[in-house]
CSV table of C-alpha atoms in Angstrom, one decimal:
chain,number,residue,atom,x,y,z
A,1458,UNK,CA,0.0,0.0,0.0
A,1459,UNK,CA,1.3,3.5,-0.9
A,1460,UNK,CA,-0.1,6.8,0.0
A,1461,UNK,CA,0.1,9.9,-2.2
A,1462,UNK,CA,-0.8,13.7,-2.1
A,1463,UNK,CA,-2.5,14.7,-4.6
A,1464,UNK,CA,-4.5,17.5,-6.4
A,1465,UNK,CA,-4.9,20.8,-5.1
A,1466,UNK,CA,-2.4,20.4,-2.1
A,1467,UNK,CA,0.2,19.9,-4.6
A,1468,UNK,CA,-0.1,22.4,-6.9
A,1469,UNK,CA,-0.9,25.2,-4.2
A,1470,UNK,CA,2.3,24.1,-2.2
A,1471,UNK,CA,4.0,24.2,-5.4
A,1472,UNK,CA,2.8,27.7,-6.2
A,1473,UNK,CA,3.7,29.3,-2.2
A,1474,UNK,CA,-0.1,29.4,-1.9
A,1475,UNK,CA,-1.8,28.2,1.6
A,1476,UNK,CA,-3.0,24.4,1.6
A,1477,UNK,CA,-6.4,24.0,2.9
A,1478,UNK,CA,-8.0,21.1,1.7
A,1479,UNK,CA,-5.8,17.8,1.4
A,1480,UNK,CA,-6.8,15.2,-1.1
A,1481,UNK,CA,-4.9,11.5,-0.7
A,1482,UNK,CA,-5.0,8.9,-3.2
A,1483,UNK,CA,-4.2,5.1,-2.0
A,1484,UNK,CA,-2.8,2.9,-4.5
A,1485,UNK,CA,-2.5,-1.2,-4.0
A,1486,UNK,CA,-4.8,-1.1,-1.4
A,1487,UNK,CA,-8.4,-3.0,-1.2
A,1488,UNK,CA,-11.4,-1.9,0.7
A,1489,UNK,CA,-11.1,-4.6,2.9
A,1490,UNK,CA,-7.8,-3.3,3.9
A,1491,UNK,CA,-8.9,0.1,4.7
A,1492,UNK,CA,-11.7,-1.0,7.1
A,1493,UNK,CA,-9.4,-3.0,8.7
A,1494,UNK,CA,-6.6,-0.2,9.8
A,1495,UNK,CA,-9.9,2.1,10.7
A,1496,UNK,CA,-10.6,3.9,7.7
A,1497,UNK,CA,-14.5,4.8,7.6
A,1498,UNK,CA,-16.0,4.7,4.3
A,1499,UNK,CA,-18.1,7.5,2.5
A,1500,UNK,CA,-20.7,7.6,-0.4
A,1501,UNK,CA,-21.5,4.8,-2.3
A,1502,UNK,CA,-20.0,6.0,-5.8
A,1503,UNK,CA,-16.9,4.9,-5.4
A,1504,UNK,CA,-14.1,3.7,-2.8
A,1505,UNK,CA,-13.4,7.1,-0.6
A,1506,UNK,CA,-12.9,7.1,3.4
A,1507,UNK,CA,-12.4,9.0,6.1
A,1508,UNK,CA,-8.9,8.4,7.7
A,1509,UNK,CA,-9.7,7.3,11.2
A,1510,UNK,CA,-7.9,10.5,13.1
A,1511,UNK,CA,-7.3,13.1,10.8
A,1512,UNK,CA,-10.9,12.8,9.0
A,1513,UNK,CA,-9.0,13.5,5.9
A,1514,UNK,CA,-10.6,11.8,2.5
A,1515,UNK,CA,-8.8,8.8,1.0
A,1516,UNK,CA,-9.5,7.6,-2.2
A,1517,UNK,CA,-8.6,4.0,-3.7
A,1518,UNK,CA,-7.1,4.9,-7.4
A,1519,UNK,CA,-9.3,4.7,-10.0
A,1520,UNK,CA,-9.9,4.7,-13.4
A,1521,UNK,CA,-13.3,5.9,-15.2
A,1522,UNK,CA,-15.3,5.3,-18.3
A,1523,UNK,CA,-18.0,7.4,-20.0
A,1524,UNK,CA,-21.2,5.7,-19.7
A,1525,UNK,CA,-24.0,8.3,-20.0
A,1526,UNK,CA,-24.3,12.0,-19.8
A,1527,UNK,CA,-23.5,14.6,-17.9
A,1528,UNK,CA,-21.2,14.9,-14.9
A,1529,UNK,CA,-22.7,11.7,-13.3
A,1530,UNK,CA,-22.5,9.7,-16.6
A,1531,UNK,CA,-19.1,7.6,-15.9
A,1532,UNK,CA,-18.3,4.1,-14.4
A,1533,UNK,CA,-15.4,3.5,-11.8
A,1534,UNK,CA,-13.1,0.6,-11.4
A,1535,UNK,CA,-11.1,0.5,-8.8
A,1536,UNK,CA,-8.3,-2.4,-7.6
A,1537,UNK,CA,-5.0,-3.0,-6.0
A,1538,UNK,CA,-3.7,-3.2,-9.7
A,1539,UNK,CA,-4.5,0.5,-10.7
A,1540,UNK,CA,-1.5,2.5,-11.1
A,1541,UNK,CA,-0.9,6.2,-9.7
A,1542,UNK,CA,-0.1,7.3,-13.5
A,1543,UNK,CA,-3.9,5.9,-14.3
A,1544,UNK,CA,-5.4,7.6,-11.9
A,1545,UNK,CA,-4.0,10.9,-12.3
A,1546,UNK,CA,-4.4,11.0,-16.3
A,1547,UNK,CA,-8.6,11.1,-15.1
A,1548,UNK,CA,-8.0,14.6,-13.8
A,1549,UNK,CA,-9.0,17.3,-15.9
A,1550,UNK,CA,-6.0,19.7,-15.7
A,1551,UNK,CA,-2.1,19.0,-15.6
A,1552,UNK,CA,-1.5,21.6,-12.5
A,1553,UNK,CA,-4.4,19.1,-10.5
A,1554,UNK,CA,-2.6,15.8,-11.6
A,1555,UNK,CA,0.6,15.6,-9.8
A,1556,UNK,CA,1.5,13.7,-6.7
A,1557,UNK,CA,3.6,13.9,-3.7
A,1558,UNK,CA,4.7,11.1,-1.2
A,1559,UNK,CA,5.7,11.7,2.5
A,1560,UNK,CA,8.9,13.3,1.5
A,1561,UNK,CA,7.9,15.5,-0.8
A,1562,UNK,CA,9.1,13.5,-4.2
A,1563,UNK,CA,7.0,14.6,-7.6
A,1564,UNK,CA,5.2,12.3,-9.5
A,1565,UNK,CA,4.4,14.7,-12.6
A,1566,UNK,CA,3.9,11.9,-15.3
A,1567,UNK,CA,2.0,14.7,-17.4
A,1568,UNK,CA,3.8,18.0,-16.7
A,1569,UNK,CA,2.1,19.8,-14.6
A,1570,UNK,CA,5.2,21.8,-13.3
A,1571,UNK,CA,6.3,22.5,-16.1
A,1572,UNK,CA,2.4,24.5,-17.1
A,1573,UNK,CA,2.8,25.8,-13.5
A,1574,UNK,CA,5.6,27.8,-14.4
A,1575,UNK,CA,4.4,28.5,-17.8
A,1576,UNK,CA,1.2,29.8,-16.4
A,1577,UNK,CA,-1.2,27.7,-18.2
A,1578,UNK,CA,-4.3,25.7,-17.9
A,1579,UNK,CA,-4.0,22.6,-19.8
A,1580,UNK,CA,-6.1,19.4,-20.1
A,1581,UNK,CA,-4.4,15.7,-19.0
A,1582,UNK,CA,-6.4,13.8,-21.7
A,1583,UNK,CA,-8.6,13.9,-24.6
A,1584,UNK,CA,-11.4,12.5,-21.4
A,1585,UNK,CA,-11.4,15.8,-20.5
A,1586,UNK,CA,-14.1,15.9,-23.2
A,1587,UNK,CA,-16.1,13.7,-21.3
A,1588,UNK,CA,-17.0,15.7,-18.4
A,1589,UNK,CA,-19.2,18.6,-18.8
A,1590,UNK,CA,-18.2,20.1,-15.4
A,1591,UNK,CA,-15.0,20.7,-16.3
A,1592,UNK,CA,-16.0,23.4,-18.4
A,1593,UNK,CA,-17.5,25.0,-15.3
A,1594,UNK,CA,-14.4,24.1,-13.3
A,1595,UNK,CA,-11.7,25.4,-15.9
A,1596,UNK,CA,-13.2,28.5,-16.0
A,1597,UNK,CA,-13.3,28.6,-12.2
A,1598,UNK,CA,-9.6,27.7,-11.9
A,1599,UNK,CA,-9.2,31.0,-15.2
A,1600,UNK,CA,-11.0,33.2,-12.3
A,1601,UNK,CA,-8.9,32.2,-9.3
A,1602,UNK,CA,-5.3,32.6,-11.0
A,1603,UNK,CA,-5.9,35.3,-13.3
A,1604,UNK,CA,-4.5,37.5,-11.0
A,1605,UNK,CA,-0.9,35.1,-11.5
A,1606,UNK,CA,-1.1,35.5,-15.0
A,1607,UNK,CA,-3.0,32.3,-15.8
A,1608,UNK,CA,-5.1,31.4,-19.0
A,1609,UNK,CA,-6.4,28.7,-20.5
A,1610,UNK,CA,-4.2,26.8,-23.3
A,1611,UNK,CA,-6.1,26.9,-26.6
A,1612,UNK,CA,-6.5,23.8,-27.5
A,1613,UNK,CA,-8.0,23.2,-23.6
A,1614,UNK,CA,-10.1,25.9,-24.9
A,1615,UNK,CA,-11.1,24.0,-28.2
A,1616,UNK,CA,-12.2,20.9,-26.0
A,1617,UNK,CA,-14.3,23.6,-24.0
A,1618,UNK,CA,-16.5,24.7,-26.8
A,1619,UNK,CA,-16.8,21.6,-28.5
A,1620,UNK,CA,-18.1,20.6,-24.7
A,1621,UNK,CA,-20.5,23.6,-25.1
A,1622,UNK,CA,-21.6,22.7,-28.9
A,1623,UNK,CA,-22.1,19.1,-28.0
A,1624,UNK,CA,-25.5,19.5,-25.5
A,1625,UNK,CA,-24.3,18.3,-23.0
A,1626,UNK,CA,-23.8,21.0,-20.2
A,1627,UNK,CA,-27.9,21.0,-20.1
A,1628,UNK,CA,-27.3,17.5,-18.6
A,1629,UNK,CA,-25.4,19.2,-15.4
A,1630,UNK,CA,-27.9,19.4,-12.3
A,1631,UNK,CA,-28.9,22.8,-11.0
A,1632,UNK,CA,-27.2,21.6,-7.9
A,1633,UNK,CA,-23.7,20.7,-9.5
A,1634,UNK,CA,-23.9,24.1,-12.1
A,1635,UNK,CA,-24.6,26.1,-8.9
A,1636,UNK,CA,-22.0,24.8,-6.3
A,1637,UNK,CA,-19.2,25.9,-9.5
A,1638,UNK,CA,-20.7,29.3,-10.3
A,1639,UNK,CA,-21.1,30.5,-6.5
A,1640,UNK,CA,-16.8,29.2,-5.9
A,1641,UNK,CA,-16.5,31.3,-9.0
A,1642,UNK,CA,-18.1,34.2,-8.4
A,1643,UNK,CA,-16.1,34.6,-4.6
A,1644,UNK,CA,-13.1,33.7,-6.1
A,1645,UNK,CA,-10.5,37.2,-7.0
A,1646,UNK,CA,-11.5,37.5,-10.3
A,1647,UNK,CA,-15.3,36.4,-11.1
A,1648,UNK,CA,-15.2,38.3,-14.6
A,1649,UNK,CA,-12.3,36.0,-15.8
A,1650,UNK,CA,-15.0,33.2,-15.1
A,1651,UNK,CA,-17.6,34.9,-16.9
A,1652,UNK,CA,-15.6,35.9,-19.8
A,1653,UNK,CA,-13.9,32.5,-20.3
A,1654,UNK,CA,-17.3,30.9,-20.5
A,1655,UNK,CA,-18.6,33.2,-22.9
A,1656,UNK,CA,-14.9,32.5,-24.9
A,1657,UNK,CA,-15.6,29.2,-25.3
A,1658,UNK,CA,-19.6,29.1,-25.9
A,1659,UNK,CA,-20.5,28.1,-22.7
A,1660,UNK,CA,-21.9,31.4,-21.6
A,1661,UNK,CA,-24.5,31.5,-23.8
A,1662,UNK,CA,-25.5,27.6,-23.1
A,1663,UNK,CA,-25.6,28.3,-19.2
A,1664,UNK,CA,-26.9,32.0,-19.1
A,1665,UNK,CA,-28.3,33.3,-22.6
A,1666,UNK,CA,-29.5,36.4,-20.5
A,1667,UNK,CA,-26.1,37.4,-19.9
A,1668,UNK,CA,-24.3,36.2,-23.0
A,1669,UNK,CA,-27.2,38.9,-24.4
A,1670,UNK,CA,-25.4,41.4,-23.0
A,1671,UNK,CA,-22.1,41.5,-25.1
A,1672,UNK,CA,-22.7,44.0,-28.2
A,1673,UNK,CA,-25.6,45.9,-26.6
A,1674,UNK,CA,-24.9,49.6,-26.5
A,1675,UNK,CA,-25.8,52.1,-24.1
A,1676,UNK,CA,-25.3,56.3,-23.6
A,1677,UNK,CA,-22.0,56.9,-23.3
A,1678,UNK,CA,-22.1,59.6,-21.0
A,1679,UNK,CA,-23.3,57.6,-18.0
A,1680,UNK,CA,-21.5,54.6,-19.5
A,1681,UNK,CA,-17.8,55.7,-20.8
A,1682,UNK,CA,-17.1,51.6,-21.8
A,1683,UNK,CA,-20.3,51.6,-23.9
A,1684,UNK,CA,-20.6,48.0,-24.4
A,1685,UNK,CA,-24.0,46.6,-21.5
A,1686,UNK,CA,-21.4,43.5,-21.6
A,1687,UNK,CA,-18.2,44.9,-20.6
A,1688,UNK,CA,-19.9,46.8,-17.8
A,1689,UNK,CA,-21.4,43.9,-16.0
A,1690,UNK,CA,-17.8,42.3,-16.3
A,1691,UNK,CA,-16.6,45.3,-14.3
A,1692,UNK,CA,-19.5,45.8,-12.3
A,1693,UNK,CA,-18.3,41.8,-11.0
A,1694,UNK,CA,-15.1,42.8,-10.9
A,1695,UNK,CA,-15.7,46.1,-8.6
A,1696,UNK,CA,-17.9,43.9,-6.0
A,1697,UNK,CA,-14.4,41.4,-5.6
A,1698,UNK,CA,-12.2,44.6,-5.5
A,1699,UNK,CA,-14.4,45.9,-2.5
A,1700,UNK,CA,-14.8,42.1,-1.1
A,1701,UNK,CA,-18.6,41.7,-1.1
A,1702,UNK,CA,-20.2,38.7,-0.6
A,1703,UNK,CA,-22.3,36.2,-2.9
A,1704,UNK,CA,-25.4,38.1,-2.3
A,1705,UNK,CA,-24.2,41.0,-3.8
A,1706,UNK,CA,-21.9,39.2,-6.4
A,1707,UNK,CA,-24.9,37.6,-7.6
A,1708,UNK,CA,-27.2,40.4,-8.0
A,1709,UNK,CA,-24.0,42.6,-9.4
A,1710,UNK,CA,-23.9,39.7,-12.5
A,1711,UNK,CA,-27.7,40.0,-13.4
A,1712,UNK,CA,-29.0,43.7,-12.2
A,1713,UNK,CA,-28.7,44.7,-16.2
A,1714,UNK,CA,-30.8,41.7,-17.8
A,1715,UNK,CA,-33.5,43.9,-19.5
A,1716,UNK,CA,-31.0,45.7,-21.2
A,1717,UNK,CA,-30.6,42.7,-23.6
A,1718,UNK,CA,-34.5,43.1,-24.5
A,1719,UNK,CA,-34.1,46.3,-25.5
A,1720,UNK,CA,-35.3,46.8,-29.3
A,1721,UNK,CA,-31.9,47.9,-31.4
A,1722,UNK,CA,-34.2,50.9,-32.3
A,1723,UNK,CA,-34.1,52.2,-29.2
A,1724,UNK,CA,-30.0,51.9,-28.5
A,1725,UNK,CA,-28.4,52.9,-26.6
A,1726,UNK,CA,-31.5,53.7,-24.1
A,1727,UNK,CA,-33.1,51.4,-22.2
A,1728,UNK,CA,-36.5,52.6,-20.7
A,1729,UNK,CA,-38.0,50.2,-17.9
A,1730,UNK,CA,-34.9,47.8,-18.5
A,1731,UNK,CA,-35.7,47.3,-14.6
A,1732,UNK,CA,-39.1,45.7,-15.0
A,1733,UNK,CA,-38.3,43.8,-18.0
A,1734,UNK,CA,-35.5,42.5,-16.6
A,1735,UNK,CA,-37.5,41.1,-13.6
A,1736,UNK,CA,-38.5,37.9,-15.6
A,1737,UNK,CA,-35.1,37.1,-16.7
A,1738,UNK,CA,-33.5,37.4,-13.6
A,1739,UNK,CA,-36.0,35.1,-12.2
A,1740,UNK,CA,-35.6,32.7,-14.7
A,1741,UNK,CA,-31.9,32.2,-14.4
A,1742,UNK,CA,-32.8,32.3,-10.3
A,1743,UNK,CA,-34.4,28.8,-11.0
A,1744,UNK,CA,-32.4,27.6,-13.8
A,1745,UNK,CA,-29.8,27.0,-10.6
A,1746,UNK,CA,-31.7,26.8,-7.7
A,1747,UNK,CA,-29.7,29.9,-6.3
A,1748,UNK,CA,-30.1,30.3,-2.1
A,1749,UNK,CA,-33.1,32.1,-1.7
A,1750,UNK,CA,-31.3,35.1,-0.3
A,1751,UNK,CA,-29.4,35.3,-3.7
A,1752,UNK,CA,-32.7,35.2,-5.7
A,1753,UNK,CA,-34.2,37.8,-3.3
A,1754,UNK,CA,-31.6,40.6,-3.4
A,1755,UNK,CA,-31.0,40.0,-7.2
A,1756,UNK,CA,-34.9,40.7,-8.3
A,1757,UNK,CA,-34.5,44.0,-5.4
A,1758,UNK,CA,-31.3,45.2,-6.9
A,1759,UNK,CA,-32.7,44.6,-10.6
A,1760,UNK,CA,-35.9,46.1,-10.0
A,1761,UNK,CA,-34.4,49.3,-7.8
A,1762,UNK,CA,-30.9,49.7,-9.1
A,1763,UNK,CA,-31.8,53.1,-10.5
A,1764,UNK,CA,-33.6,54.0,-7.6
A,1765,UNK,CA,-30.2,54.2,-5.9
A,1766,UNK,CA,-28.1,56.1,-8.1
A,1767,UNK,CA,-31.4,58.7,-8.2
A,1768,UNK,CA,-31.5,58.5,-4.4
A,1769,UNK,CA,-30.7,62.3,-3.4
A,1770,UNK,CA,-33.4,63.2,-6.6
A,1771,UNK,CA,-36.1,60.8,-4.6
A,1772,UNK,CA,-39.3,62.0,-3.3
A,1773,UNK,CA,-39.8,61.4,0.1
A,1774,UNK,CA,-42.8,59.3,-0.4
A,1775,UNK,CA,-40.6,57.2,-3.0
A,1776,UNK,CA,-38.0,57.3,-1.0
A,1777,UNK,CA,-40.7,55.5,1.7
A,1778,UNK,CA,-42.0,52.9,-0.4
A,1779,UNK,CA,-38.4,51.5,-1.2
A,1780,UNK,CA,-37.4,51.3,1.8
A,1781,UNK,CA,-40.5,49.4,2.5
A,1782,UNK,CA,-39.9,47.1,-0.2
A,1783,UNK,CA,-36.7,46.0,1.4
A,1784,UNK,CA,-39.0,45.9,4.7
A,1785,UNK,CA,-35.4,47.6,6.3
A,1786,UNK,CA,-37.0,47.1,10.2
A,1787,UNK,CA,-36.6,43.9,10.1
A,1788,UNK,CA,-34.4,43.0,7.6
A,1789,UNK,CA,-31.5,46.0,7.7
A,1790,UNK,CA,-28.7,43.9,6.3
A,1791,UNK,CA,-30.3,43.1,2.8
A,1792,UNK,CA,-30.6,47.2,2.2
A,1793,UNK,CA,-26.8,47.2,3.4
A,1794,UNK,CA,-26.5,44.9,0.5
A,1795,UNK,CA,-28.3,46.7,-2.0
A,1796,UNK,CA,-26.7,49.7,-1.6
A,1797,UNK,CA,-23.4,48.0,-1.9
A,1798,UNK,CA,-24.8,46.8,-5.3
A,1799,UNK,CA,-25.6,50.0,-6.3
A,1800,UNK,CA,-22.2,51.0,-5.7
A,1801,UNK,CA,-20.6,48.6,-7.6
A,1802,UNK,CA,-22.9,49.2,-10.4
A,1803,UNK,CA,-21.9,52.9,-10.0
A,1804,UNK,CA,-17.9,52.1,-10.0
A,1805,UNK,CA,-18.4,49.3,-12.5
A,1806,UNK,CA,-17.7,52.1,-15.4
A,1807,UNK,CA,-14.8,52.4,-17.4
A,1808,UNK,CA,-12.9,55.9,-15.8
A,1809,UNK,CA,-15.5,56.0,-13.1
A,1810,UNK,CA,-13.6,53.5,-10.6
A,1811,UNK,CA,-13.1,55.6,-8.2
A,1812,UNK,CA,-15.4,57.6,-7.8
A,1813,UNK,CA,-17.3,58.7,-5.2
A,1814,UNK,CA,-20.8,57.7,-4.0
A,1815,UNK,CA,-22.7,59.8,-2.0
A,1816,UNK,CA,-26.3,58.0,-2.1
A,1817,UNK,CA,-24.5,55.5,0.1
A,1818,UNK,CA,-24.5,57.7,3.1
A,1819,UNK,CA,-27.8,59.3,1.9
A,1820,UNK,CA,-29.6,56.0,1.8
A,1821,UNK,CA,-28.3,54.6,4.8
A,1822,UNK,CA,-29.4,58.1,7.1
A,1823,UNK,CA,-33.2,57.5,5.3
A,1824,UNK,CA,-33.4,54.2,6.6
A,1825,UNK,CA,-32.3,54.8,9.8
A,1826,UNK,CA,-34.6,57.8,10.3
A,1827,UNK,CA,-37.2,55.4,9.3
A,1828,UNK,CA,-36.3,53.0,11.8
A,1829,UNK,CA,-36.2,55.7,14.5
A,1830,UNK,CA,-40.0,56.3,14.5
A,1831,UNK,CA,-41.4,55.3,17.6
A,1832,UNK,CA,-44.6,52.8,17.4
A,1833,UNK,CA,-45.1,53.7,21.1
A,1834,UNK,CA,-46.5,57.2,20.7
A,1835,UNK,CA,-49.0,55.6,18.5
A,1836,UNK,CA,-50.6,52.5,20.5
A,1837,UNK,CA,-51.0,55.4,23.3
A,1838,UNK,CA,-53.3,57.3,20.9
A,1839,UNK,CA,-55.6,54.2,19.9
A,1840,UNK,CA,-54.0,53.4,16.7
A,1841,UNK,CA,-54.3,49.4,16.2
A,1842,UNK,CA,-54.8,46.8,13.3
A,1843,UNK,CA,-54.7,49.0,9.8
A,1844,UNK,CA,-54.7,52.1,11.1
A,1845,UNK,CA,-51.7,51.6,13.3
A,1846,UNK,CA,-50.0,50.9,9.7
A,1847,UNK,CA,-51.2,53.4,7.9
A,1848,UNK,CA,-50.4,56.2,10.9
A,1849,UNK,CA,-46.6,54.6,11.1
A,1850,UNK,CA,-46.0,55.2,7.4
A,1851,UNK,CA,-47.4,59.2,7.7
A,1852,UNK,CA,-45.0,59.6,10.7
A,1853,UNK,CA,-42.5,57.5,8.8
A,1854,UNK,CA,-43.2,59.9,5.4
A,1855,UNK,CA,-43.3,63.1,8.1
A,1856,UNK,CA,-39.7,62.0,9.0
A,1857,UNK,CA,-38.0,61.2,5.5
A,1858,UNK,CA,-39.4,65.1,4.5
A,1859,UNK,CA,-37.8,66.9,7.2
A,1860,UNK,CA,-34.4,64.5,6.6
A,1861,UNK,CA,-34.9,65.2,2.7
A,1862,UNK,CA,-34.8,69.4,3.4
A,1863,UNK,CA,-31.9,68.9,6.1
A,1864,UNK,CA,-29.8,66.8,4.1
């Protein structure tokens, strides 16, 4: 029996990078043999346990065949006789396919090093056809290292849209397509992962609402980068600049959707893009089962967005019924979020970075003056049921007016 490090731990020791997860492979070994020295077995997919102190995963080597579609659609075999080599060619990129024993030796039978250093994504095998996840995860990986000067070898990028030609990323579960796109989206660079997907066709198979986007104009002088595309990219890129979280990452990606409904006649404006962006957003909500907070803030940030940016303009009594909508007494932190959405959206303009954003401040003082208004006042007076409401929000609207004029 020999034990190897492999995968991830590897390549991020290899690149001075922390090691959090560690991924061992066990080669001439039987199931039998691990129950016996304590090793607790997991799933029923194929031979991986628990080692019986650390908790650490252990996997028997493997090798795989293609036997249906979609990420799920292989068979295992696993046995004593199963080499390291064998195992590591089923891995989709070179960088995840080398091994280490206890003292550190490299097993690198496909050069993963050697692409390390070079800065390159590259497929092990023509299998990585096979997987449609990979697609998801390669682009993942694009979004992670960009910031090292990573990309994605071209032919790895070939075998990527031929993936995205072939049908069959519409056989990866909502579940699977999900758990990729929400790594992505926290990783340093979510608009590498977006971008690489719509390089290699995926985009467009995944999220047609945002692939939409690319080539649709708008008015340059609230837009300097023109392209509704290009300022979604930086609008994701400005939300991992200022370290938000998925929530906000989420809704940054799909606040413009109506824009890519627009009639071309009407370029480069984009009248009640909010409302008719509402459908789409929901429908790509569903396509992936997002967490129902992501769904939430996305439809509130799509709908409002422009709401924000016109906050100091607002009416008081408009200024009311959004803060209602985000129902900010109870729920304070998913207002927090949209205006950090709004924000991004602001900074996500080419030139416009750094820029300044006083609706922030604005927004956050209306809300909290809002909040302020004492209910107490009110139940001493009679008010109950309806009318309690209805005499909160004219003490709430009383409050927003004198804050409007003071502001």
């Amino acid at each position: 029996m020999q034990i190897f490090k492999v995968g991830g731990a590897v390549r991020d020791r290899l690149l001075g990078k922390p090691v959090t997860d560690i991924d061992w492979v066990v080669v001439g070994a039987t199931t039998e043999e691990m129950l016996a020295q304590g090793y607790r077995p997991v799933g029923s997919d194929f031979p991986v346990f628990l080692h019986p102190k650390s908790g650490e995963e252990y996997a028997l080597a493997r090798t795989e065949r293609k036997s249906g579609r979609g990420y799920g659609g292989f068979t295992f075999h696993a046995s004593p006789e199963v080499t390291l080599e064998e195992d590591l060619i089923r891995r989709d990129l070179t960088i995840n396919a080398m091994a280490e024993d206890d003292q550190q030796n490299l097993t690198d039978p496909y050069h993963g090093q050697r692409d390390l250093e070079a800065r390159i994504l590259r497929h092990v095998s023509p299998a990585f056809a096979e997987d449609p996840l990979r697609v998801l995860r390669v682009a993942r990986f694009a979004a992670r290292y960009a910031g090292l000067g990573f990309t994605v070898a071209p032919e790895t990028l070939e075998l990527m849209r031929q993936l995205s030609e072939s049908g069959e990323l519409e056989a990866l579960t909502a579940e699977r397509s999900w758990k990729e796109i929400s790594r992505a989206l926290l990783e340093d660079q979510p608009q590498v992962f977006i971008q690489v997907l719509r390089d290699c066709g995926a985009l467009k198979v995944l999220m047609p609402e945002v692939d939409a986007l690319f080539g649709v104009p708008q008015p340059e002088a609230h837009h300097p980068e023109i392209d509704t595309g290009l300022h979604t990219l930086s609008v994701l890129e400005q939300s991992a600049l200022h370290q938000q979280p998925l929530t906000v990452r989420w809704a940054c990606l799909l606040h413009d959707l109506g824009k890519g409904l627009t009639p071309e006649e009407e370029w480069p404006r984009h009248i009640a893009h909010e409302h008719t962006g509402l459908k789409l957003i929901k429908a790509v909500n569903e396509r992936f089962k997002a967490p129902k907070d992501c769904q939430e803030l996305a439809l509130l940030v799509g709908k409002y967005h422009t709401h924000g940016h016109r906050a100091l303009e607002l009416k008081a009594s408009t200024l009311l019924e959004l803060l209602q909508s985000f129902d900010v007494y109870r729920r304070p932190q998913r207002f927090e979020e949209f205006i950090a959405a709004c924000e991004m959206d602001a900074r996500g303009r080419k030139g416009l970075e750094q820029r300044s954003y006083p609706q922030a401040d604005y927004l956050r003082g209306a809300a909290k003056v809002a909040r302020e208004v004492a209910v107490q006042p009110l139940l001493e007076k009679g008010f109950k049921g309806p009318e309690l409401g209805e005499a909160l929000k004219r003490e709430r609207l009383k409050a927003l007016k004198s804050y409007k004029e003071n502001a």
